[in-house]
Amino acid sequence: MIFGLKIKNITFILLGSAIFSFGIVHFNMQNNLGEGGFTGITLLLYFLWEWDPAITNIILNIPVFFIGWKFLGRNTFLYTIIGTFAVSIFLYIFQIKPFPTYLQSDMTLAALFAGVFIGVGLGIIFRYGGTTGGVDIIARLVHKYAGWSMGKTMFLFDFIVITTSVFTILELVEGMYTLVAVYIAARVIDFIQEGAYSARGATIISSHSKDIATKINNEMDRGVTVLSGKGSFTGENRDVLYCIVGRNEIVRLKNIINAIDPHAFVAVSSVHDVVGEGFTLDENKNPIED
């Protein structure tokens, strides 16, 4: 812990900042692709007058820091300070001797990589409690008070900035490829925010529910929740089982169900993020280290 901040969070925020900055320098700046939010403004100033994004990023974010201090918690604000300055530092470092990507002839690939690097970088920063300032802070506030996903909020701001860029410096085709990159980044951000780990949730309706639940408990060491259900057509009362397993365990779960009741009704759905015993907590309710 440093001033109440987790070293793990700081490490991943720095990692996310490095990935984000790498994408900006090597895919956006080299291929004349814009961005949204404050980053888009810094790129616009770079394309127009060659102002260093590492410096303009700090200058533009100073007023936003006051908003962050007022509306965000102490830790989030400090993580934001770290993320913002880390982005500027990495932007400066990567500009010293960037390696050419030679993607001017394949703008689709340039937009794809720009979106992935920016999305992964920001997604990591968000997941570990930080932002990179600017629209990131606004997106976090909207997410907190209005329930909008960060990716959706950022896409709206990005669209406004990109439209302005098209009318000033970017060609129409470059603006269109920029929108592709921004859309990909937004989807990647939401994916990382919701959880990269994908489990499976199974709803099981069977006349042998007790036997199935017991076998899942004993052989798979997974908990099963028993819900009370009633058939709308037959009017019969019947237990409904709900169980969450890892993606690699779903075949084993189906085999257990099929061995006891081949006629059981089973509905399987994707679960993007799981918190609790067996996933983030051990049997003693202690956090499982990543």
XYZ file of C-alpha atoms in Angstrom:
290
model
C 0.000 0.000 0.000
C 1.245 3.490 -0.917
C -0.769 6.347 0.663
C -3.703 3.945 0.886
C -3.385 2.904 -2.770
C -2.873 -0.696 -3.825
C 0.428 -1.434 -5.531
C -1.352 -3.944 -7.777
C -3.765 -1.257 -8.993
C -0.958 1.213 -9.623
C 0.991 -1.415 -11.569
C -1.925 -2.245 -13.852
C -2.805 1.429 -14.345
C 0.777 2.014 -15.495
C 0.540 -1.017 -17.772
C -2.745 0.207 -19.244
C -1.291 3.685 -19.758
C 1.677 2.207 -21.626
C -0.570 0.129 -23.917
C -2.846 3.100 -24.572
C 0.042 5.463 -25.345
C 1.730 2.893 -27.581
C -1.429 2.643 -29.669
C -1.795 6.425 -29.951
C 1.800 6.962 -31.107
C 2.183 3.984 -33.429
C -1.274 3.687 -34.974
C -3.137 6.997 -34.602
C -0.306 9.479 -35.073
C 1.475 7.498 -37.778
C -1.665 6.889 -39.830
C -3.409 10.244 -39.357
C -6.233 8.732 -37.328
C -8.089 10.885 -34.853
C -9.522 9.935 -31.491
C -12.324 11.057 -29.265
C -12.406 13.044 -26.054
C -9.388 14.945 -24.813
C -7.034 12.552 -26.582
C -8.743 13.472 -29.851
C -8.230 17.140 -29.071
C -4.520 16.578 -28.376
C -4.194 14.716 -31.698
C -6.059 17.499 -33.488
C -3.614 20.047 -32.083
C -0.739 17.769 -33.099
C -1.957 17.411 -36.689
C -2.657 21.148 -37.003
C 0.364 22.692 -35.314
C 2.531 19.730 -34.191
C 1.929 20.449 -30.527
C 3.290 17.628 -28.393
C 0.369 15.454 -27.124
C 2.376 14.607 -24.001
C 2.237 18.273 -22.960
C -1.244 19.223 -24.195
C -2.665 16.163 -22.412
C -1.564 17.588 -19.063
C -2.660 21.152 -19.877
C -6.160 20.116 -20.961
C -6.673 17.898 -17.931
C -5.836 20.440 -15.238
C -9.413 21.881 -15.098
C -10.882 18.374 -15.105
C -8.810 17.442 -12.069
C -10.889 19.870 -9.998
C -14.074 18.066 -11.108
C -12.486 14.759 -10.248
C -11.460 15.979 -6.813
C -15.026 17.104 -6.069
C -16.988 14.146 -7.393
C -14.623 11.168 -7.216
C -13.324 9.505 -4.096
C -9.820 10.126 -2.845
C -8.390 6.873 -4.165
C -10.022 7.188 -7.584
C -8.761 10.751 -7.866
C -5.211 9.715 -6.997
C -5.382 6.803 -9.439
C -6.558 9.310 -12.065
C -3.589 11.574 -11.384
C -1.293 8.575 -11.802
C -3.010 7.468 -15.005
C -3.007 10.919 -16.591
C 0.649 11.647 -15.900
C 1.609 8.095 -16.871
C -0.053 8.544 -20.272
C 1.872 11.775 -20.879
C 5.152 10.171 -19.817
C 4.633 7.152 -22.074
C 3.529 9.378 -24.968
C 6.821 11.249 -24.583
C 8.870 8.038 -24.351
C 7.274 6.337 -27.361
C 7.738 9.480 -29.480
C 11.497 9.525 -28.883
C 12.139 6.663 -31.292
C 8.910 5.124 -32.603
C 9.195 2.239 -35.031
C 7.259 2.543 -38.303
C 4.180 0.333 -38.687
C 3.839 0.814 -42.480
C 0.046 0.598 -42.368
C -0.785 3.657 -44.490
C -1.691 1.292 -47.337
C -3.967 -0.777 -45.076
C -6.064 1.620 -43.044
C -8.456 -1.138 -42.006
C -5.640 -2.880 -40.143
C -4.439 0.438 -38.718
C -7.924 1.218 -37.380
C -8.263 -2.291 -35.955
C -4.972 -2.146 -34.060
C -5.613 1.412 -32.896
C -8.974 0.381 -31.460
C -7.631 -2.742 -29.770
C -4.625 -1.038 -28.154
C -6.646 1.946 -26.959
C -9.516 -0.262 -25.737
C -7.256 -2.687 -23.887
C -5.247 0.140 -22.329
C -8.272 2.111 -21.132
C -10.122 -1.045 -20.103
C -7.261 -2.067 -17.802
C -7.030 1.430 -16.340
C -10.786 1.546 -15.657
C -10.881 -1.976 -14.224
C -8.270 -1.085 -11.626
C -9.922 2.118 -10.453
C -8.232 4.784 -12.533
C -8.919 7.029 -15.511
C -6.688 8.994 -17.865
C -8.468 12.241 -17.122
C -10.610 14.214 -19.550
C -13.652 12.394 -20.882
C -12.634 9.322 -18.870
C -13.619 11.178 -15.703
C -16.887 12.348 -17.262
C -17.623 8.793 -18.453
C -17.008 7.433 -14.962
C -19.343 10.041 -13.440
C -22.075 9.276 -15.980
C -21.616 5.568 -15.300
C -21.890 6.208 -11.565
C -24.931 8.482 -11.590
C -26.794 7.589 -14.818
C -25.867 3.934 -15.268
C -24.509 4.313 -18.810
C -21.600 2.070 -19.710
C -18.289 3.894 -19.963
C -17.825 2.704 -23.511
C -21.191 4.154 -24.599
C -20.553 7.524 -22.972
C -17.088 7.792 -24.427
C -18.352 6.869 -27.899
C -20.816 9.785 -27.779
C -18.087 12.273 -26.838
C -15.726 10.702 -29.337
C -18.225 11.158 -32.142
C -18.492 14.885 -31.412
C -14.716 15.387 -31.355
C -14.157 13.259 -34.466
C -16.825 15.160 -36.396
C -15.021 18.379 -35.522
C -11.734 16.829 -36.637
C -13.200 15.854 -40.013
C -14.288 19.420 -40.661
C -10.851 20.803 -39.751
C -7.957 18.461 -40.531
C -8.964 14.856 -41.282
C -10.131 13.688 -44.662
C -13.523 11.998 -44.800
C -12.001 8.517 -45.247
C -9.648 9.062 -42.313
C -12.591 10.192 -40.213
C -14.523 7.047 -41.128
C -11.606 4.807 -40.196
C -11.268 6.747 -36.955
C -14.899 5.945 -36.124
C -14.150 2.265 -36.729
C -11.199 2.429 -34.311
C -13.276 4.254 -31.689
C -16.121 1.748 -31.963
C -13.722 -1.183 -31.531
C -12.125 0.531 -28.531
C -15.544 1.072 -26.923
C -16.459 -2.606 -27.318
C -13.102 -3.730 -25.905
C -13.486 -1.377 -22.921
C -16.908 -2.806 -22.099
C -15.590 -6.366 -22.506
C -12.775 -5.786 -20.029
C -15.061 -3.877 -17.648
C -17.669 -6.651 -17.638
C -15.022 -9.300 -17.160
C -12.688 -11.121 -19.464
C -13.520 -14.375 -17.691
C -16.596 -16.008 -19.173
C -18.397 -18.601 -17.069
C -21.598 -20.478 -17.865
C -24.851 -20.380 -15.942
C -27.085 -23.457 -16.184
C -30.802 -23.564 -15.358
C -31.917 -27.168 -14.821
C -35.483 -28.477 -14.552
C -35.773 -32.143 -13.720
C -37.837 -34.590 -11.688
C -34.492 -35.803 -10.257
C -33.261 -32.394 -9.165
C -32.061 -33.557 -5.743
C -29.862 -36.285 -7.233
C -28.451 -33.899 -9.836
C -27.669 -31.229 -7.236
C -25.958 -33.759 -4.971
C -23.779 -35.079 -7.775
C -22.786 -31.574 -8.891
C -21.838 -30.741 -5.302
C -19.812 -33.910 -4.800
C -18.157 -34.407 -8.190
C -17.680 -30.831 -9.397
C -17.418 -29.051 -6.053
C -19.833 -26.398 -7.321
C -22.718 -24.893 -5.414
C -26.278 -25.270 -6.647
C -29.169 -22.961 -5.827
C -32.616 -24.567 -5.575
C -35.499 -22.359 -6.701
C -39.206 -23.094 -6.478
C -40.925 -23.268 -9.848
C -44.368 -24.081 -11.204
C -45.259 -25.225 -14.708
C -47.758 -22.910 -16.391
C -49.310 -25.756 -18.412
C -49.262 -28.668 -15.942
C -49.526 -26.575 -12.780
C -46.981 -28.900 -11.121
C -44.593 -27.562 -8.483
C -41.009 -28.465 -9.240
C -37.537 -27.486 -8.063
C -35.427 -25.465 -10.480
C -31.652 -25.706 -10.139
C -29.263 -22.907 -10.983
C -25.533 -23.501 -11.139
C -22.545 -21.503 -12.411
C -19.499 -23.368 -13.692
C -16.362 -22.517 -15.612
C -16.559 -22.527 -19.390
C -14.369 -25.638 -19.522
C -16.713 -27.459 -17.101
C -19.954 -27.208 -19.055
C -19.512 -30.525 -20.905
C -18.862 -32.306 -17.621
C -21.990 -30.695 -16.142
C -24.119 -31.841 -19.067
C -22.769 -35.382 -18.745
C -23.727 -35.490 -15.064
C -27.253 -34.268 -15.830
C -27.671 -36.643 -18.765
C -26.516 -39.655 -16.707
C -29.233 -39.034 -14.102
C -32.043 -37.640 -16.252
C -31.650 -37.677 -20.056
C -34.973 -35.833 -20.337
C -34.015 -32.917 -18.102
C -34.534 -29.390 -19.427
C -31.208 -27.477 -19.408
C -30.688 -23.858 -20.474
C -27.098 -22.585 -20.591
C -26.193 -18.890 -20.734
C -22.963 -16.883 -20.714
C -21.899 -15.169 -17.482
C -19.357 -12.405 -18.051
C -18.274 -11.747 -14.492
C -18.534 -13.912 -11.381
C -17.874 -12.808 -7.812
C -18.101 -15.202 -4.902
C -16.962 -18.533 -3.519
C -15.295 -20.801 -6.039
C -14.472 -17.924 -8.352
C -13.089 -14.933 -6.417
C -13.293 -16.415 -2.899
C -12.024 -19.737 -1.566
C -13.957 -22.050 0.739
C -12.894 -19.906 3.734
C -14.302 -16.734 2.104
C -10.789 -15.404 1.527
C -9.978 -13.621 -1.760
C -8.360 -15.809 -4.398
C -5.264 -14.120 -5.783
C -5.188 -13.577 -9.555
